Amino acid sequence: MQTDYRDILLAVAAAALILCAVVIATMEPPAAETPAVTRPAEPDGTDAPADSSSELWSDDSTLHRIKPLEIPLEAETQWAIFEACEYDPGLFCFLMAIGQQESRFNPDTQGDGGASLGVFQINIRWHTGRMEALGVTDLTDTAQCAAVALDYLRELVSRYGFEPESEALLMAYNMGPGGARKAINAGQTSTDYSREVMTVYRGYLEELEG
């Protein structure tokens, strides 16, 4: 009987295909590779240390790193206020300059016969409703006090038309919008208060962005 080699070759090929299918079916899929997390290098070429709010800030949207200001205010508190300012360096430094002028960052500061409290000297006679709306209960807590001051600054801009980060806005914060508008209409463009705060503001902004 003559052997048909073509049949043998076909049988061997079929067996090989079956064997390959079995092997493939029993193989585990390769584990997904975990991308390595790299941190920016320091200027000297070494790896940057792990993030710490007491040493380093990071804006998640840009990974642009900013160190806190050299002021007597904890980095965690500065970061909370920076977040409330929506990561706006100008607004943050403007608010910090007000805090420096109003209280030297002493949360126990009281003015106006005890009516103005906290780092940003919030007058409870005029801002009780604002505090309630914001859920602020303790003006000696600097982050809470900053929330009230920031909301007031935004109202002075949006409702009363004062230019952001300006001496006119500082006059309104210090004198009230009516007093500031009256002084401006009389030709006054600045006060000792506004000039001093603006000087500090420019220094803080240079430090933060330097």
XYZ file of N, CA and C in Angstrom:
630
model
N 0.840 -1.197 0.000
C 0.000 0.000 0.000
C 0.879 1.251 0.000
N 0.613 2.150 -0.898
C 1.473 3.327 -1.039
C 1.071 4.408 -0.022
N 2.086 4.948 0.641
C 1.837 5.987 1.659
C 1.618 7.342 0.985
N 0.519 8.007 1.403
C 0.252 9.350 0.861
C 0.855 10.373 1.812
N 2.031 10.885 1.433
C 2.750 11.820 2.313
C 1.988 13.127 2.522
N 1.150 13.473 1.574
C 0.377 14.703 1.753
C -0.586 14.595 2.925
N -1.183 13.396 3.087
C -2.093 13.203 4.225
C -1.346 13.303 5.544
N -0.108 12.728 5.552
C 0.694 12.778 6.794
C 1.030 14.214 7.151
N 1.447 14.990 6.143
C 1.817 16.393 6.406
C 0.616 17.189 6.904
N -0.539 16.945 6.313
C -1.741 17.650 6.764
C -2.091 17.297 8.196
N -1.921 16.007 8.544
C -2.212 15.569 9.911
C -1.263 16.217 10.897
N 0.025 16.277 10.550
C 1.025 16.902 11.439
C 0.710 18.383 11.614
N 0.365 19.083 10.538
C 0.057 20.513 10.625
C -1.164 20.753 11.508
N -2.188 19.899 11.351
C -3.393 20.046 12.169
C -3.082 19.849 13.639
N -2.236 18.843 13.926
C -1.855 18.572 15.314
C -1.083 19.744 15.892
N -0.223 20.354 15.094
C 0.561 21.501 15.564
C -0.346 22.681 15.875
N -1.341 22.899 15.018
C -2.278 23.995 15.259
C -3.071 23.791 16.536
N -3.495 22.536 16.754
C -4.236 22.228 17.989
C -3.370 22.463 19.207
N -2.099 22.038 19.135
C -1.178 22.213 20.256
C -0.961 23.691 20.552
N -0.794 24.514 19.513
C -0.599 25.961 19.707
C -1.820 26.592 20.356
N -2.998 26.147 19.927
C -4.226 26.701 20.500
C -4.333 26.389 21.975
N -3.954 25.154 22.348
C -4.002 24.750 23.758
C -3.029 25.578 24.572
N -1.817 25.758 24.058
C -0.803 26.533 24.791
C -1.254 27.969 24.985
N -1.780 28.578 23.924
C -2.231 29.980 24.018
C -3.359 30.133 25.017
N -4.276 29.163 25.024
C -5.435 29.247 25.929
C -5.037 29.145 27.385
N -3.948 28.440 27.671
C -3.543 28.245 29.072
C -2.549 29.293 29.554
N -2.079 30.124 28.642
C -1.126 31.167 29.053
C -1.857 32.290 29.769
N -1.235 32.878 30.847
C -1.791 34.033 31.548
C -1.412 35.289 30.795
N -2.310 36.247 30.728
C -1.952 37.500 30.048
C -0.834 38.207 30.795
N 0.026 38.895 30.085
C 1.131 39.595 30.758
C 0.598 40.675 31.682
N 1.236 40.814 32.822
C 0.821 41.826 33.795
C 1.055 43.205 33.223
N 0.066 44.068 33.482
C 0.209 45.438 32.988
C 1.344 46.134 33.719
N 2.126 46.850 32.941
C 3.242 47.546 33.554
C 2.753 48.791 34.268
N 3.246 48.991 35.469
C 2.898 50.184 36.238
C 3.866 51.285 35.886
N 3.369 52.391 35.361
C 4.296 53.445 34.966
C 5.064 53.964 36.163
N 6.319 54.191 35.959
C 7.164 54.691 37.045
C 6.804 56.137 37.326
N 6.718 56.481 38.604
C 6.432 57.852 39.001
C 7.752 58.554 39.217
N 7.995 59.561 38.455
C 9.249 60.290 38.581
C 8.969 61.658 39.142
N 9.823 62.127 39.980
C 9.698 63.454 40.563
C 10.716 64.379 39.899
N 10.397 65.641 39.801
C 11.341 66.570 39.195
C 12.656 66.550 39.953
N 13.744 66.711 39.217
C 15.058 66.728 39.849
C 15.309 68.079 40.483
N 16.064 68.080 41.544
C 16.494 69.308 42.175
C 17.538 69.976 41.286
N 17.840 71.272 41.529
C 18.839 71.943 40.705
C 20.195 71.251 40.686
N 20.539 70.522 41.771
C 21.830 69.853 41.799
C 21.792 68.485 41.130
N 20.627 68.113 40.558
C 20.529 66.858 39.824
C 19.984 65.714 40.641
N 19.822 65.878 41.941
C 19.300 64.808 42.788
C 17.794 64.778 42.688
N 17.197 63.644 43.059
C 15.743 63.535 43.025
C 15.124 64.454 44.051
N 13.984 65.042 43.697
C 13.275 65.899 44.643
C 12.694 65.051 45.756
N 12.616 65.566 46.979
C 12.029 64.804 48.080
C 10.537 64.647 47.886
N 9.933 63.733 48.652
C 8.489 63.535 48.598
C 7.790 64.838 48.943
N 6.634 65.057 48.317
C 5.899 66.294 48.543
C 5.540 66.440 50.017
N 5.689 67.645 50.535
C 5.299 67.948 51.896
C 4.750 69.354 51.910
N 3.540 69.519 52.433
C 2.930 70.839 52.419
C 3.701 71.813 53.292
N 4.518 71.301 54.211
C 5.304 72.195 55.046
C 6.554 72.672 54.326
N 6.886 72.043 53.186
C 8.096 72.413 52.457
C 7.812 72.829 51.024
N 6.784 72.261 50.411
C 6.632 72.406 48.982
C 5.167 72.347 48.591
N 4.756 73.247 47.701
C 3.409 73.198 47.169
C 3.473 72.670 45.752
N 2.361 72.151 45.277
C 2.297 71.731 43.882
C 0.905 71.996 43.350
N 0.817 72.791 42.291
C -0.439 73.018 41.601
C -0.663 71.819 40.690
N -1.655 70.995 40.995
C -1.854 69.736 40.278
C -2.061 69.930 38.783
N -2.576 71.081 38.386
C -2.875 71.264 36.968
C -1.626 71.513 36.137
N -0.577 72.021 36.743
C 0.616 72.352 35.971
C 1.882 71.745 36.555
N 1.784 71.199 37.755
C 2.959 70.708 38.486
C 4.003 71.792 38.654
N 3.542 73.034 38.654
C 4.448 74.152 38.910
C 4.604 74.282 40.418
N 5.812 74.193 40.885
C 6.042 74.126 42.319
C 6.345 75.512 42.892
N 5.700 75.814 44.013
C 5.821 77.124 44.642
C 6.066 76.931 46.129
N 7.044 77.605 46.664
C 7.279 77.521 48.109
C 6.416 78.548 48.828
N 5.987 78.241 50.052
C 5.190 79.205 50.817
C 5.981 80.481 51.082
N 5.258 81.544 51.380
C 5.905 82.807 51.715
C 6.632 82.694 53.052
N 7.676 83.479 53.175
C 8.413 83.517 54.439
C 7.705 84.477 55.388
N 6.597 84.024 55.928
C 5.799 84.817 56.864
C 5.443 83.930 58.048
N 5.066 84.550 59.179
C 4.732 83.744 60.367
C 3.356 83.099 60.262
N 3.197 82.264 59.242
C 1.930 81.584 59.000
C 2.261 80.201 58.456
N 1.695 79.160 59.077
C 2.041 77.791 58.696
C 1.757 77.528 57.226
N 2.590 76.677 56.632
C 2.447 76.358 55.214
C 1.074 75.762 54.914
N 0.572 74.917 55.817
C -0.742 74.307 55.596
C -1.838 75.377 55.517
N -1.732 76.392 56.372
C -2.714 77.474 56.360
C -2.577 78.303 55.091
N -1.337 78.590 54.703
C -1.111 79.324 53.457
C -1.708 78.568 52.274
N -1.492 77.244 52.254
C -2.006 76.447 51.140
C -3.529 76.489 51.089
N -4.181 76.417 52.259
C -5.642 76.471 52.311
C -6.145 77.805 51.750
N -5.452 78.884 52.074
C -5.850 80.199 51.580
C -5.561 80.307 50.084
N -4.434 79.754 49.645
C -4.081 79.757 48.224
C -5.149 79.028 47.405
N -5.643 77.915 47.945
C -6.726 77.184 47.278
C -7.985 78.042 47.210
N -8.307 78.724 48.323
C -9.488 79.584 48.350
C -9.363 80.719 47.334
N -8.138 81.132 47.054
C -7.881 82.166 46.040
C -7.851 81.584 44.634
N -8.209 80.302 44.505
C -8.239 79.607 43.221
C -6.872 79.636 42.540
N -5.838 79.488 43.352
C -4.452 79.387 42.879
C -3.995 80.626 42.110
N -4.577 81.766 42.445
C -4.202 83.034 41.818
C -3.110 83.687 42.666
N -1.860 83.713 42.202
C -0.773 84.275 43.009
C -1.006 85.732 43.379
N -1.543 86.520 42.445
C -1.770 87.933 42.729
C -2.775 88.133 43.840
N -3.897 87.461 43.762
C -4.934 87.593 44.790
C -4.417 87.083 46.134
N -3.708 85.963 46.108
C -3.161 85.410 47.347
C -2.211 86.398 48.011
N -1.272 86.957 47.246
C -0.298 87.892 47.820
C -0.968 89.173 48.280
N -1.999 89.603 47.569
C -2.760 90.794 47.959
C -3.408 90.569 49.318
N -4.024 89.408 49.485
C -4.674 89.078 50.750
C -3.650 88.943 51.872
N -2.513 88.327 51.585
C -1.474 88.182 52.600
C -0.917 89.540 53.027
N -0.812 90.466 52.085
C -0.318 91.799 52.411
C -1.298 92.521 53.332
N -2.589 92.303 53.115
C -3.589 92.873 54.025
C -3.421 92.283 55.425
N -3.201 90.967 55.498
C -2.991 90.328 56.793
C -1.783 90.877 57.520
N -0.718 91.130 56.779
C 0.486 91.708 57.382
C 0.196 93.096 57.939
N -0.520 93.901 57.190
C -0.810 95.266 57.618
C -1.794 95.296 58.782
N -2.797 94.441 58.732
C -3.859 94.484 59.729
C -3.431 93.920 61.086
N -2.588 92.881 61.079
C -2.352 92.179 62.349
C -0.954 91.610 62.517
N -0.115 91.763 61.489
C 1.196 91.080 61.501
C 1.002 89.569 61.661
N -0.114 89.073 61.143
C -0.474 87.653 61.161
C -0.713 87.098 62.565
N -1.081 87.970 63.477
C -1.427 87.532 64.830
C -2.941 87.284 64.882
N -3.385 86.025 65.011
C -4.826 85.727 64.972
C -5.601 86.257 66.170
N -4.885 86.649 67.234
C -5.565 87.144 68.433
C -5.730 88.654 68.433
N -5.349 89.302 67.343
C -5.456 90.758 67.256
C -6.918 91.196 67.316
N -7.166 92.242 68.109
C -8.507 92.832 68.194
C -8.396 94.327 67.946
N -9.344 94.856 67.200
C -9.372 96.288 66.919
C -10.777 96.825 67.022
N -10.896 98.125 66.861
C -12.206 98.778 66.925
C -12.961 98.413 68.198
N -12.258 98.473 69.321
C -12.897 98.181 70.596
C -13.325 96.737 70.740
N -12.655 95.843 70.047
C -12.989 94.421 70.130
C -13.958 93.951 69.056
N -14.377 94.878 68.175
C -15.339 94.505 67.133
C -14.664 93.874 65.921
N -13.388 94.187 65.711
C -12.655 93.633 64.567
C -11.696 92.563 65.070
N -11.762 91.386 64.455
C -11.048 90.228 64.986
C -10.222 89.529 63.910
N -9.172 88.861 64.383
C -8.409 87.969 63.536
C -7.351 88.638 62.685
N -6.649 87.814 61.922
C -5.539 88.275 61.089
C -5.984 89.367 60.126
N -7.197 89.246 59.592
C -7.660 90.196 58.583
C -8.632 91.231 59.145
N -8.733 91.271 60.481
C -9.529 92.278 61.192
C -10.944 92.425 60.614
N -11.685 91.335 60.710
C -13.067 91.315 60.244
C -13.958 91.939 61.308
N -14.699 92.954 60.914
C -15.586 93.647 61.844
C -16.901 92.870 61.952
N -17.136 92.308 63.111
C -18.297 91.429 63.271
C -19.615 92.204 63.211
N -19.562 93.507 63.398
C -20.804 94.290 63.307
C -21.287 94.382 61.861
N -20.346 94.343 60.913
C -20.707 94.509 59.504
C -20.703 93.201 58.725
N -20.083 92.185 59.285
C -19.900 90.959 58.499
C -20.513 89.712 59.137
N -21.423 89.895 60.080
C -22.054 88.736 60.710
C -22.805 87.891 59.680
N -23.581 88.539 58.823
C -24.318 87.811 57.793
C -23.402 87.082 56.832
N -22.285 87.702 56.484
C -21.308 87.074 55.596
C -20.710 85.835 56.253
N -20.394 85.956 57.529
C -19.840 84.819 58.261
C -20.823 83.660 58.286
N -22.083 83.963 58.546
C -23.104 82.908 58.590
C -23.254 82.242 57.231
N -23.230 83.031 56.170
C -23.373 82.471 54.825
C -22.209 81.566 54.462
N -21.019 81.901 54.973
C -19.821 81.118 54.672
C -19.603 79.976 55.662
N -20.387 79.937 56.725
C -20.204 78.911 57.742
C -19.008 79.162 58.639
N -18.595 80.421 58.741
C -17.442 80.787 59.568
C -17.901 81.022 60.997
N -17.239 80.361 61.931
C -17.618 80.475 63.343
C -16.494 80.986 64.232
N -15.259 81.009 63.705
C -14.108 81.362 64.547
C -13.144 82.225 63.748
N -13.153 83.518 64.003
C -12.278 84.430 63.272
C -10.831 84.353 63.731
N -10.566 83.689 64.854
C -9.175 83.490 65.261
C -8.543 82.332 64.502
N -9.356 81.576 63.772
C -8.844 80.579 62.837
C -8.513 81.326 61.539
N -7.236 81.378 61.194
C -6.800 82.247 60.099
C -7.426 81.868 58.767
N -7.603 80.584 58.491
C -8.210 80.164 57.225
C -9.668 80.633 57.157
N -10.396 80.535 58.265
C -11.788 80.999 58.284
C -11.852 82.519 58.140
N -10.959 83.191 58.831
C -10.910 84.648 58.749
C -10.598 85.091 57.318
N -9.679 84.370 56.679
C -9.307 84.680 55.296
C -10.489 84.488 54.355
N -11.332 83.484 54.628
C -12.497 83.233 53.777
C -13.436 84.435 53.775
N -13.599 85.056 54.940
C -14.470 86.230 55.038
C -13.838 87.413 54.311
N -12.541 87.632 54.551
C -11.843 88.749 53.897
C -11.866 88.591 52.383
N -11.655 87.380 51.906
C -11.635 87.117 50.471
C -13.016 87.358 49.862
N -14.051 86.913 50.544
C -15.415 87.117 50.046
C -15.739 88.608 49.995
N -15.265 89.347 50.976
C -15.513 90.794 50.998
C -14.789 91.482 49.845
N -13.528 91.097 49.609
C -12.779 91.677 48.491
C -13.498 91.408 47.168
N -13.975 90.191 47.004
C -14.669 89.847 45.759
C -15.955 90.647 45.595
N -16.651 90.908 46.696
C -17.862 91.719 46.621
C -17.530 93.167 46.268
N -16.452 93.668 46.834
C -16.052 95.047 46.532
C -15.737 95.211 45.050
N -15.223 94.148 44.440
C -14.918 94.190 43.005
C -16.192 94.011 42.175
N -16.946 92.949 42.476
C -18.090 92.603 41.630
C -19.288 93.525 41.824
N -19.529 93.954 43.047
C -20.718 94.758 43.327
C -20.449 96.257 43.264
N -19.276 96.653 43.765
C -18.990 98.092 43.866
C -18.038 98.597 42.786
N -17.477 97.699 42.015
C -16.695 98.116 40.863
C -15.267 98.532 41.120
N -14.708 98.197 42.271
C -13.309 98.537 42.520
C -12.406 97.578 41.747
N -11.311 98.113 41.240
C -10.402 97.313 40.416
C -9.649 96.299 41.283
N -9.534 95.054 40.817
C -8.804 94.036 41.597
C -7.356 94.450 41.858
N -6.884 94.104 43.044
C -5.489 94.308 43.436
C -5.028 95.748 43.199
N -5.883 96.683 43.610
C -5.587 98.106 43.410
C -5.606 98.844 44.738
N -5.077 100.069 44.720
C -5.109 100.890 45.930
C -6.547 101.293 46.258
N -7.356 101.476 45.232
C -8.758 101.811 45.482
C -9.459 100.679 46.234
N -9.140 99.450 45.868
C -9.732 98.293 46.554
C -9.269 98.241 48.007
N -8.022 98.567 48.241
C -7.510 98.596 49.614
C -8.182 99.697 50.423
N -8.406 100.817 49.807
C -9.111 101.903 50.493
C -10.519 101.459 50.867
N -11.180 100.746 49.961
C -12.533 100.268 50.251
C -12.523 99.233 51.367
N -11.521 98.354 51.373
C -11.414 97.346 52.435
C -11.217 98.035 53.787
N -10.428 99.088 53.802
C -10.075 99.771 55.043
C -11.133 100.770 55.494
N -11.763 101.468 54.539
C -12.666 102.570 54.851
C -14.132 102.235 54.598
N -14.375 101.089 53.957
C -15.723 100.777 53.498
C -15.919 101.331 52.096
N -16.790 100.737 51.307
C -16.948 101.189 49.923
C -17.437 102.629 49.804
N -18.336 103.039 50.709
C -18.835 104.408 50.665
C -17.749 105.420 50.969
N -16.972 105.160 52.016
C -15.892 106.071 52.383
C -14.834 106.151 51.305
N -14.510 105.009 50.720
C -13.493 104.989 49.672
C -13.962 105.749 48.437
N -15.223 105.537 48.043
C -15.743 106.217 46.855
C -15.773 107.724 47.069
N -16.135 108.137 48.263
C -16.169 109.572 48.575
C -14.776 110.168 48.473
N -13.777 109.454 49.020
C -12.401 109.951 48.965
C -11.893 109.998 47.526
N -12.208 108.989 46.740
C -11.768 108.943 45.348
C -12.416 110.062 44.540
N -13.704 110.294 44.766
C -14.406 111.364 44.050
C -13.855 112.736 44.417
N -13.246 112.817 45.605
C -12.638 114.078 46.030
C -11.211 114.223 45.509
N -10.758 113.246 44.737
C -9.434 113.338 44.134
C -8.349 112.560 44.840
N -8.689 111.848 45.909
C -7.695 111.066 46.643
C -7.527 109.699 45.979
N -6.318 109.358 45.616
C -6.075 108.102 44.906
C -5.427 107.028 45.766
N -4.973 107.414 46.969
C -4.340 106.434 47.851
C -4.344 106.968 49.273
N -4.016 106.086 50.205
C -3.866 106.459 51.616
C -2.580 105.833 52.130
N -2.189 106.212 53.330
C -1.013 105.573 53.941
C -1.221 104.059 53.991
N -2.429 103.650 54.343
C -2.763 102.226 54.441
C -2.572 101.542 53.093
N -3.157 102.107 52.042
C -3.087 101.453 50.732
C -1.658 101.414 50.198
N -0.898 102.474 50.427
C 0.485 102.495 49.938
C 1.345 101.464 50.661
N 1.152 101.332 51.953
C 1.940 100.365 52.722
C 1.592 98.937 52.309
N 0.304 98.653 52.136
C -0.100 97.306 51.737
C 0.412 96.984 50.326
N 0.349 97.939 49.418
C 0.811 97.697 48.059
C 2.302 97.399 48.022
N 3.073 98.054 48.872
C 4.510 97.784 48.927
C 4.766 96.349 49.377
N 4.048 95.914 50.402
C 4.191 94.539 50.890
C 3.708 93.552 49.821
N 2.597 93.872 49.189
C 2.027 93.007 48.145
C 3.037 92.753 47.030
N 3.678 93.796 46.547
C 4.647 93.624 45.461
C 5.819 92.762 45.900
N 6.247 92.940 47.155
C 7.334 92.104 47.667
C 6.937 90.643 47.769
N 5.727 90.381 48.247
C 5.247 88.998 48.353
C 5.120 88.359 46.963
N 4.606 89.118 46.012
C 4.417 88.577 44.668
C 5.765 88.236 44.034
N 6.734 89.092 44.237
C 8.074 88.813 43.721
C 8.670 87.566 44.380
N 8.452 87.431 45.697
C 8.953 86.255 46.415
C 8.279 84.969 45.931
N 6.977 85.026 45.751
C 6.228 83.836 45.376
C 6.568 83.372 43.963
N 6.756 84.306 43.078
C 6.985 83.954 41.682
C 8.467 83.938 41.307
N 9.319 84.278 42.274
C 10.743 84.336 41.986
C 11.381 82.969 41.815
